Coordinates of C-alpha atoms in Angstrom, one line a residue:
M1 CA -40.4 -51.2 19.7
K2 CA -41.5 -53.1 16.6
K3 CA -40.5 -56.4 18.2
I4 CA -42.2 -55.5 21.5
I5 CA -45.5 -54.7 19.7
V6 CA -45.4 -57.9 17.6
I7 CA -44.7 -60.1 20.7
T8 CA -47.5 -58.3 22.6
G9 CA -49.9 -59.2 19.8
L10 CA -48.7 -62.8 19.9
L11 CA -49.1 -63.0 23.6
I12 CA -52.7 -61.8 23.4
G13 CA -53.6 -64.1 20.6
L14 CA -52.0 -67.3 22.1
N15 CA -53.1 -66.7 25.7
T16 CA -56.7 -65.8 25.2
V17 CA -57.6 -67.3 28.4
A18 CA -60.8 -60.2 33.2
Q19 CA -59.8 -59.0 36.0
E20 CA -62.4 -60.3 38.4
H21 CA -60.5 -63.1 40.0
Y22 CA -62.4 -66.0 41.5
S23 CA -65.7 -64.7 40.0
G24 CA -68.7 -66.3 41.7
I25 CA -67.0 -68.2 44.5
S26 CA -65.7 -65.0 46.2
T27 CA -69.3 -63.9 47.1
S28 CA -70.5 -67.2 48.2
N29 CA -72.5 -67.5 51.5
R30 CA -69.9 -70.2 52.4
V31 CA -67.7 -67.3 53.8
G32 CA -64.0 -67.6 53.9
I33 CA -60.7 -65.9 53.1
L34 CA -61.8 -65.4 49.4
N35 CA -64.7 -63.3 50.6
A36 CA -62.4 -61.2 52.7
N37 CA -60.4 -60.4 49.5
I38 CA -63.5 -58.5 48.3
N39 CA -64.5 -57.1 51.7
P40 CA -62.5 -57.5 54.9
A41 CA -65.7 -57.0 57.0
E42 CA -66.8 -60.5 55.8
L43 CA -64.3 -62.1 58.3
A44 CA -66.9 -61.4 61.0
N45 CA -69.2 -63.8 59.1
L46 CA -66.8 -66.7 58.7
S47 CA -68.8 -70.0 58.2
K48 CA -66.4 -71.9 60.5
K49 CA -64.2 -70.9 63.4
F50 CA -61.0 -71.7 61.5
E51 CA -60.1 -71.7 57.8
V52 CA -56.7 -72.6 56.3
N53 CA -56.1 -71.6 52.7
I54 CA -53.9 -74.2 51.0
Y55 CA -53.7 -72.6 47.5
G56 CA -55.6 -70.5 45.0
L57 CA -54.6 -69.9 41.4
S58 CA -56.3 -67.6 38.9
F59 CA -55.2 -66.8 35.4
N60 CA -57.1 -64.6 33.0
L61 CA -56.9 -62.3 30.0
S62 CA -59.3 -59.8 28.4
N63 CA -59.0 -57.7 25.3
N64 CA -61.2 -55.7 23.0
K65 CA -60.0 -57.0 19.6
I66 CA -59.3 -60.7 19.4
A67 CA -62.2 -63.2 19.9
F68 CA -62.0 -67.0 20.3
S69 CA -63.1 -67.5 16.7
D70 CA -60.1 -65.5 15.5
I71 CA -57.6 -68.0 16.9
S72 CA -58.4 -70.5 14.2
S73 CA -58.4 -67.9 11.4
D74 CA -55.6 -67.4 8.9
A75 CA -55.1 -63.8 9.9
D76 CA -51.9 -62.8 11.8
F77 CA -52.4 -62.0 15.4
E78 CA -50.7 -58.6 15.1
T79 CA -53.2 -57.8 12.3
L80 CA -56.1 -58.8 14.5
I81 CA -55.0 -56.9 17.6
F82 CA -54.7 -53.7 15.6
Q83 CA -57.9 -54.0 13.6
G84 CA -60.5 -51.2 13.6
N85 CA -60.1 -47.6 14.8
S86 CA -60.7 -47.9 18.6
P87 CA -57.7 -48.0 20.9
V88 CA -56.3 -51.4 21.8
N89 CA -56.8 -52.5 25.4
A90 CA -55.7 -55.8 26.8
R91 CA -54.9 -57.3 30.2
I92 CA -53.0 -60.5 31.1
N93 CA -53.2 -61.4 34.8
A94 CA -52.2 -64.1 37.2
E95 CA -53.0 -64.1 40.9
I96 CA -51.7 -66.7 43.3
N97 CA -53.2 -67.0 46.8
G98 CA -50.7 -68.7 49.1
P99 CA -51.0 -70.1 52.6
G100 CA -53.4 -68.2 54.8
L101 CA -55.3 -68.5 58.1
A102 CA -58.6 -67.1 59.2
V103 CA -60.1 -67.3 62.7
R104 CA -63.5 -66.3 64.1
W105 CA -63.6 -65.5 67.8
Q106 CA -66.8 -64.2 69.4
K107 CA -67.7 -61.0 67.5
W108 CA -64.3 -60.8 65.9
G109 CA -62.7 -62.2 62.7
F110 CA -58.9 -62.2 61.9
A111 CA -56.9 -63.4 59.0
V112 CA -53.3 -63.6 57.7
S113 CA -53.0 -64.1 53.9
T114 CA -50.3 -64.2 51.2
K115 CA -50.6 -63.4 47.5
A116 CA -48.5 -62.9 44.4
Y117 CA -49.4 -61.0 41.3
A118 CA -48.1 -60.9 37.7
K119 CA -49.6 -58.5 35.1
F120 CA -49.0 -57.3 31.6
D121 CA -51.2 -54.5 30.2
M122 CA -51.8 -52.7 26.9
V123 CA -53.7 -49.4 27.6
D124 CA -55.2 -47.2 24.9
V125 CA -52.7 -48.1 22.1
D126 CA -53.5 -46.4 18.9
P127 CA -54.1 -49.2 16.3
T128 CA -52.8 -47.0 13.4
I129 CA -49.3 -47.1 15.0
G130 CA -49.5 -50.9 15.3
N131 CA -50.7 -51.3 11.7
A132 CA -48.0 -49.1 10.4
I133 CA -45.2 -50.8 12.3
T134 CA -46.2 -54.5 11.9
G135 CA -47.5 -54.2 8.4
D136 CA -45.5 -55.7 5.5
N137 CA -46.9 -53.3 2.9
I138 CA -44.1 -52.4 0.4
I139 CA -46.4 -49.9 -1.5
L140 CA -46.0 -46.3 -0.5
N141 CA -48.4 -45.5 2.3
T142 CA -48.7 -42.7 4.7
T143 CA -50.7 -43.0 8.0
A144 CA -51.7 -40.0 10.1
L145 CA -51.2 -40.2 13.8
N146 CA -53.3 -38.0 16.1
F147 CA -53.8 -39.4 19.5
S148 CA -53.8 -37.2 22.6
G149 CA -54.0 -40.0 25.2
N150 CA -51.3 -41.9 26.9
Q151 CA -50.5 -45.2 25.1
R152 CA -49.0 -47.7 27.6
L153 CA -47.3 -51.1 27.6
S154 CA -46.8 -52.0 31.2
G155 CA -45.7 -55.1 33.2
T156 CA -45.7 -55.6 37.0
S157 CA -45.0 -58.4 39.5
Y158 CA -45.2 -58.1 43.3
G159 CA -46.0 -60.0 46.4
E160 CA -48.3 -59.2 49.3
V161 CA -48.9 -60.2 53.0
G162 CA -52.3 -59.2 54.4
L163 CA -53.2 -58.7 58.0
S164 CA -57.0 -58.4 58.5
A165 CA -59.4 -57.8 61.3
A166 CA -63.2 -57.4 61.4
R167 CA -65.8 -57.0 64.1
T168 CA -69.6 -57.1 64.4
F169 CA -70.6 -53.9 66.1
F170 CA -74.4 -54.4 66.1
E171 CA -76.6 -57.4 66.0
N172 CA -80.1 -58.4 66.9
E173 CA -82.5 -61.1 65.6
K174 CA -83.0 -59.4 62.2
H175 CA -79.9 -57.3 61.5
R176 CA -76.1 -57.4 61.7
F177 CA -73.6 -54.7 60.9
S178 CA -69.8 -55.4 60.7
A179 CA -66.7 -53.5 59.7
G180 CA -63.2 -54.7 58.8
V181 CA -59.8 -53.5 57.6
T182 CA -56.8 -55.1 55.9
L183 CA -53.2 -53.9 56.1
K184 CA -51.2 -55.1 53.2
L185 CA -47.4 -55.4 53.3
L186 CA -46.1 -55.0 49.7
F187 CA -43.0 -56.7 48.3
P188 CA -42.4 -55.1 44.8
G189 CA -40.6 -57.5 42.4
S190 CA -40.4 -56.0 38.9
Y191 CA -41.9 -53.2 36.9
S192 CA -41.8 -51.8 33.4
N193 CA -43.6 -49.0 31.6
F194 CA -43.6 -47.5 28.2
G195 CA -46.0 -44.5 28.1
L196 CA -46.2 -42.3 25.0
S197 CA -48.7 -39.4 25.0
D198 CA -49.7 -36.7 22.7
L199 CA -48.3 -38.4 19.6
N200 CA -49.1 -36.4 16.4
G201 CA -47.4 -37.0 13.0
T202 CA -47.2 -39.6 10.3
V203 CA -45.8 -43.0 9.6
T204 CA -44.6 -43.4 6.0
E205 CA -44.1 -46.9 4.6
N206 CA -42.2 -47.7 1.4
A207 CA -39.9 -50.4 -0.1
T208 CA -37.1 -49.5 2.4
G209 CA -39.2 -49.6 5.6
A210 CA -41.4 -47.6 7.9
Y211 CA -40.5 -44.1 9.1
L212 CA -42.1 -42.0 11.9
T213 CA -42.2 -38.3 11.7
T214 CA -43.7 -36.1 14.5
S215 CA -45.5 -32.9 13.8
S216 CA -45.3 -31.7 17.4
P217 CA -43.3 -32.9 20.5
A218 CA -44.7 -35.9 22.4
T219 CA -44.0 -36.9 25.9
L220 CA -42.5 -40.3 26.8
N221 CA -42.0 -42.2 30.1
I222 CA -39.7 -45.2 30.2
A223 CA -39.4 -47.0 33.5
Y224 CA -38.1 -50.4 34.5
S225 CA -36.9 -52.3 37.6
G226 CA -35.8 -55.8 38.4
N227 CA -36.0 -58.6 35.8
L228 CA -38.4 -56.6 33.6
A229 CA -35.5 -54.3 32.8
D230 CA -34.2 -57.1 30.6
S231 CA -37.5 -58.1 29.0
F232 CA -41.2 -57.6 29.8
T233 CA -42.7 -60.1 27.4
N234 CA -41.2 -63.3 28.9
F235 CA -43.2 -64.9 31.6
E236 CA -40.0 -66.2 33.3
D237 CA -39.0 -62.6 34.0
Y238 CA -42.2 -62.1 36.0
S239 CA -42.0 -65.4 38.0
K240 CA -38.3 -65.0 38.9
S241 CA -38.9 -61.9 40.9
I242 CA -42.5 -61.8 42.2
F243 CA -41.4 -61.2 45.8
G244 CA -38.8 -58.4 46.4
G245 CA -38.1 -56.7 49.7
L246 CA -40.7 -55.0 51.8
N247 CA -41.2 -51.6 50.3
G248 CA -44.8 -50.5 50.3
F249 CA -48.1 -50.5 52.2
A250 CA -51.7 -50.6 51.2
G251 CA -55.1 -51.1 52.8
D252 CA -58.7 -52.2 52.4
I253 CA -61.6 -51.0 54.5
G254 CA -65.1 -52.4 54.3
L255 CA -68.6 -52.5 55.8
N256 CA -71.1 -55.4 55.8
Y257 CA -74.8 -55.6 56.5
Q258 CA -77.0 -58.7 56.8
W259 CA -80.8 -58.9 57.0
K260 CA -81.1 -62.2 58.8
K261 CA -83.7 -65.0 58.9
G262 CA -82.8 -67.7 61.3
K263 CA -79.2 -69.0 60.9
D264 CA -79.2 -67.7 57.3
Y265 CA -79.8 -64.3 55.7
R266 CA -82.2 -62.8 53.3
I267 CA -79.7 -60.2 52.1
N268 CA -75.9 -59.9 52.6
A269 CA -74.6 -56.6 51.3
G270 CA -71.2 -55.0 51.5
L271 CA -69.2 -51.9 50.5
A272 CA -65.4 -51.7 50.4
I273 CA -62.5 -49.6 49.1
R274 CA -59.5 -51.8 48.3
N275 CA -55.9 -51.3 47.4
I276 CA -55.4 -47.9 48.9
G277 CA -51.6 -47.4 48.7
S278 CA -48.4 -47.7 46.7
M279 CA -45.1 -49.4 46.6
T280 CA -41.6 -48.2 45.8
F281 CA -39.3 -50.0 43.3
K282 CA -35.6 -50.1 44.2
D283 CA -33.0 -52.0 42.3
N284 CA -29.5 -51.6 41.0
N285 CA -30.8 -51.3 37.4
N286 CA -33.8 -49.1 38.3
S287 CA -34.7 -46.2 36.0
S288 CA -37.8 -44.0 35.5
T289 CA -37.2 -41.1 33.0
N290 CA -39.5 -38.6 31.4
Y291 CA -38.6 -37.3 27.9
V292 CA -39.8 -35.0 25.2
F293 CA -39.9 -37.1 22.0
S294 CA -39.5 -35.4 18.6
T295 CA -38.1 -36.1 15.1
Q296 CA -37.9 -32.4 14.1
N297 CA -34.1 -32.2 14.5
A298 CA -32.9 -35.7 13.9
G299 CA -35.2 -36.5 10.9
P300 CA -37.7 -39.4 10.5
L301 CA -37.2 -42.3 12.9
D302 CA -36.4 -45.6 11.1
L303 CA -38.6 -48.2 12.9
S304 CA -36.4 -51.0 11.7
L305 CA -33.9 -49.9 14.3
F306 CA -36.0 -51.8 16.9
E307 CA -36.1 -55.0 15.0
N308 CA -33.8 -56.9 17.5
V309 CA -34.7 -54.9 20.6
D310 CA -36.4 -56.8 23.4
N311 CA -36.2 -54.6 26.4
L312 CA -37.0 -51.0 27.3
G313 CA -33.4 -50.1 28.2
D314 CA -32.3 -50.8 24.6
V315 CA -35.3 -48.9 23.2
E316 CA -34.3 -45.9 25.3
Q317 CA -30.7 -46.1 24.1
V318 CA -31.6 -46.3 20.4
L319 CA -33.7 -43.2 20.8
L320 CA -31.0 -41.4 22.8
D321 CA -28.3 -42.3 20.2
G322 CA -30.5 -41.0 17.4
D323 CA -31.1 -37.6 19.3
Y324 CA -34.8 -38.1 19.4
L325 CA -35.2 -37.6 23.2
T326 CA -34.7 -34.6 25.5
K327 CA -34.7 -35.5 29.1
T328 CA -37.1 -33.5 31.4
S329 CA -36.9 -35.4 34.7
G330 CA -35.7 -38.8 36.0
Q331 CA -35.1 -40.8 39.1
N332 CA -33.7 -44.2 40.1
D333 CA -36.3 -45.2 42.7
F334 CA -40.0 -44.6 41.9
K335 CA -43.4 -45.3 43.3
V336 CA -46.2 -47.2 41.6
K337 CA -49.9 -46.9 42.7
L338 CA -52.0 -50.0 43.3
P339 CA -55.3 -50.3 41.4
T340 CA -57.7 -48.7 44.0
V341 CA -61.2 -49.9 43.5
L342 CA -64.6 -49.4 45.0
S343 CA -66.4 -52.7 45.4
T344 CA -70.1 -53.1 46.3
Y345 CA -72.3 -56.2 46.3
A346 CA -75.6 -57.7 47.5
D347 CA -76.4 -61.4 47.8
F348 CA -80.1 -62.2 47.8
R349 CA -81.5 -65.5 49.1
I350 CA -84.4 -66.1 46.6
V351 CA -85.5 -69.4 48.2
P352 CA -83.7 -71.9 50.5
K353 CA -80.5 -73.0 48.7
L354 CA -80.9 -70.5 45.8
Y355 CA -79.1 -67.2 45.8
V356 CA -78.4 -64.3 43.3
T357 CA -75.4 -61.9 43.8
A358 CA -75.0 -58.5 42.1
Y359 CA -71.4 -57.2 42.2
L360 CA -69.9 -53.9 41.0
Q361 CA -66.2 -53.0 40.8
Q362 CA -65.4 -49.3 40.0
K363 CA -61.8 -48.1 39.6
V364 CA -60.9 -44.9 41.5
N365 CA -58.0 -43.8 39.3
E366 CA -57.5 -43.7 35.6
D367 CA -55.4 -46.3 33.8
S368 CA -53.5 -43.7 31.8
G369 CA -51.0 -42.7 34.6
N370 CA -47.5 -44.0 34.0
D371 CA -47.2 -44.9 37.7
Q372 CA -50.6 -46.6 37.9
I373 CA -51.4 -50.3 37.8
S374 CA -54.5 -50.7 35.7
V375 CA -57.8 -52.4 36.5
P376 CA -61.2 -52.5 34.6
N377 CA -64.7 -51.6 35.7
I378 CA -66.9 -54.7 36.1
F379 CA -70.5 -55.5 36.9
S380 CA -71.6 -59.1 37.4
I381 CA -74.8 -61.1 38.3
T382 CA -74.3 -64.6 39.7
P383 CA -77.1 -67.1 40.4
R384 CA -75.9 -69.8 42.8
V385 CA -77.2 -73.0 44.2
N386 CA -75.7 -74.0 47.6
L387 CA -76.4 -77.5 48.9
G388 CA -73.9 -77.2 51.7
F389 CA -71.1 -79.6 50.7
F390 CA -71.7 -78.8 47.0
E391 CA -72.2 -75.5 45.4
T392 CA -72.5 -74.4 41.7
Y393 CA -72.9 -71.0 40.1
V394 CA -73.1 -69.2 36.7
P395 CA -71.4 -65.7 36.8
V396 CA -72.6 -63.3 34.1
S397 CA -70.2 -60.3 33.9
F398 CA -70.0 -57.1 32.0
N399 CA -66.3 -56.1 31.5
E400 CA -65.5 -52.6 30.1
I401 CA -62.7 -54.2 28.0
S402 CA -64.1 -57.5 26.8
G403 CA -67.8 -57.0 27.0
T404 CA -70.3 -59.6 28.2
N405 CA -69.1 -63.0 29.5
I406 CA -70.8 -66.0 31.0
G407 CA -68.9 -68.5 33.1
L408 CA -69.4 -71.6 35.2
G409 CA -68.0 -72.9 38.5
F410 CA -68.6 -75.3 41.4
R411 CA -67.3 -76.1 44.9
L412 CA -67.0 -79.5 46.4
G413 CA -66.2 -79.1 50.1
G414 CA -63.1 -76.9 50.2
F415 CA -62.1 -77.5 46.6
Y416 CA -63.3 -75.1 43.9
V417 CA -62.8 -74.6 40.2
G418 CA -64.4 -72.1 37.8
T419 CA -64.3 -69.6 35.0
S420 CA -66.1 -66.4 34.2
S421 CA -66.1 -66.9 30.5
L422 CA -66.3 -70.6 29.5
V423 CA -70.0 -70.6 28.4
S424 CA -69.7 -67.4 26.3
A425 CA -66.5 -68.7 24.7
L426 CA -68.3 -71.8 23.6
V427 CA -71.6 -70.3 22.4
S428 CA -70.5 -66.8 21.2
D429 CA -67.4 -64.8 20.2
S430 CA -65.9 -64.0 23.6
K431 CA -62.9 -61.7 23.9
Q432 CA -62.1 -63.0 27.4
G433 CA -60.8 -66.3 28.8
D434 CA -59.9 -67.3 32.4
F435 CA -59.6 -70.2 34.8
Y436 CA -59.2 -70.5 38.5
T437 CA -58.9 -73.3 41.1
G438 CA -58.1 -73.7 44.8
F439 CA -58.5 -75.5 48.0
R440 CA -59.1 -74.3 51.6
W441 CA -59.9 -76.3 54.7
A442 CA -62.5 -75.0 57.2
F443 CA -63.4 -76.6 60.5
L444 CA -65.1 -76.2 63.9

């Protein structure tokens, strides 16, 4: 566990590169497959009759502790990530949009899309635990632990094939209403979760090490599947098993409204619920077990026992061998819920070629569930200039984890590149960094 926390801190520090993939370009009035990722009803508004998605790559990270200026400081990353009293939250994400095809026919729009995801999350980790475990203080020190929430370290990789359809069901000279749905076929790859809730007690540090004593029983979930059973801090373990077998379904449903003026619109607004569903992880080395964790019978837990541990199976075995765990339930195959969100947006045409988009993403489920993939709440405002072949935009986002961020992006034909945090990283102390790029070909 000590090694896992240290590596996690290093990952966050070294990869400060949160969650709103393709910010700015995904709400453009040059409508394509990226718009359908936000709302499937947008397929009825495709700018061209055909669009082929060649590739799309988006990498991002957000956290609430380490800023860009901290990277060049002398402080250790594990010290920075566990600073202050507020719980540690961090998200590392990669999304790959593979080959896809969208078609507009009469009042209909259809699409087939492929995606792959890799995620690593820290959710509500008590910084007092991290400070006590990673600190090198040899002076006697006792730290009280009193955190009722569920502290999680979680990793996920999976693939997705989307089948989408949309239709305009009312249209006149001024108004257009459309609706759309996406059925997602899910291919779970790997999963890991370490969830410790209701931890109360103390950590005592002295010249011989650090020792954890609980004052009341805590609950612990340890789950792993696929390559992440071996290690969940190594990127190769995510990339080797992104696509597993078909073992889950999810769906998106959305509505779209346009107040039209000629061939363009004055307002384009939408509402969608996305990622309604779950997937089941099945593998030979699968395990998901719930325990009661306590040191009352076995005595204080020596945290140095985890010095050379780099996977959850070994963590579990150390705790079992020391008689710190009492099993309450367990299963080999287990379900994991997708991060269901409510998305709503409105794109306003201010003057010809100049637009401003307001976008809101609100999660439906809490991130604390051990079977839940996490997602943050986000609100963004994006002014945009669209000259047809060329488009540029400046997304300003408000992320519940990393705070306010300002980015920059542009599109040249079907090629696009952008970020939602570059400007704020250069001019202020941003706790978020990201980058995305892609190419799609639209014709007829």
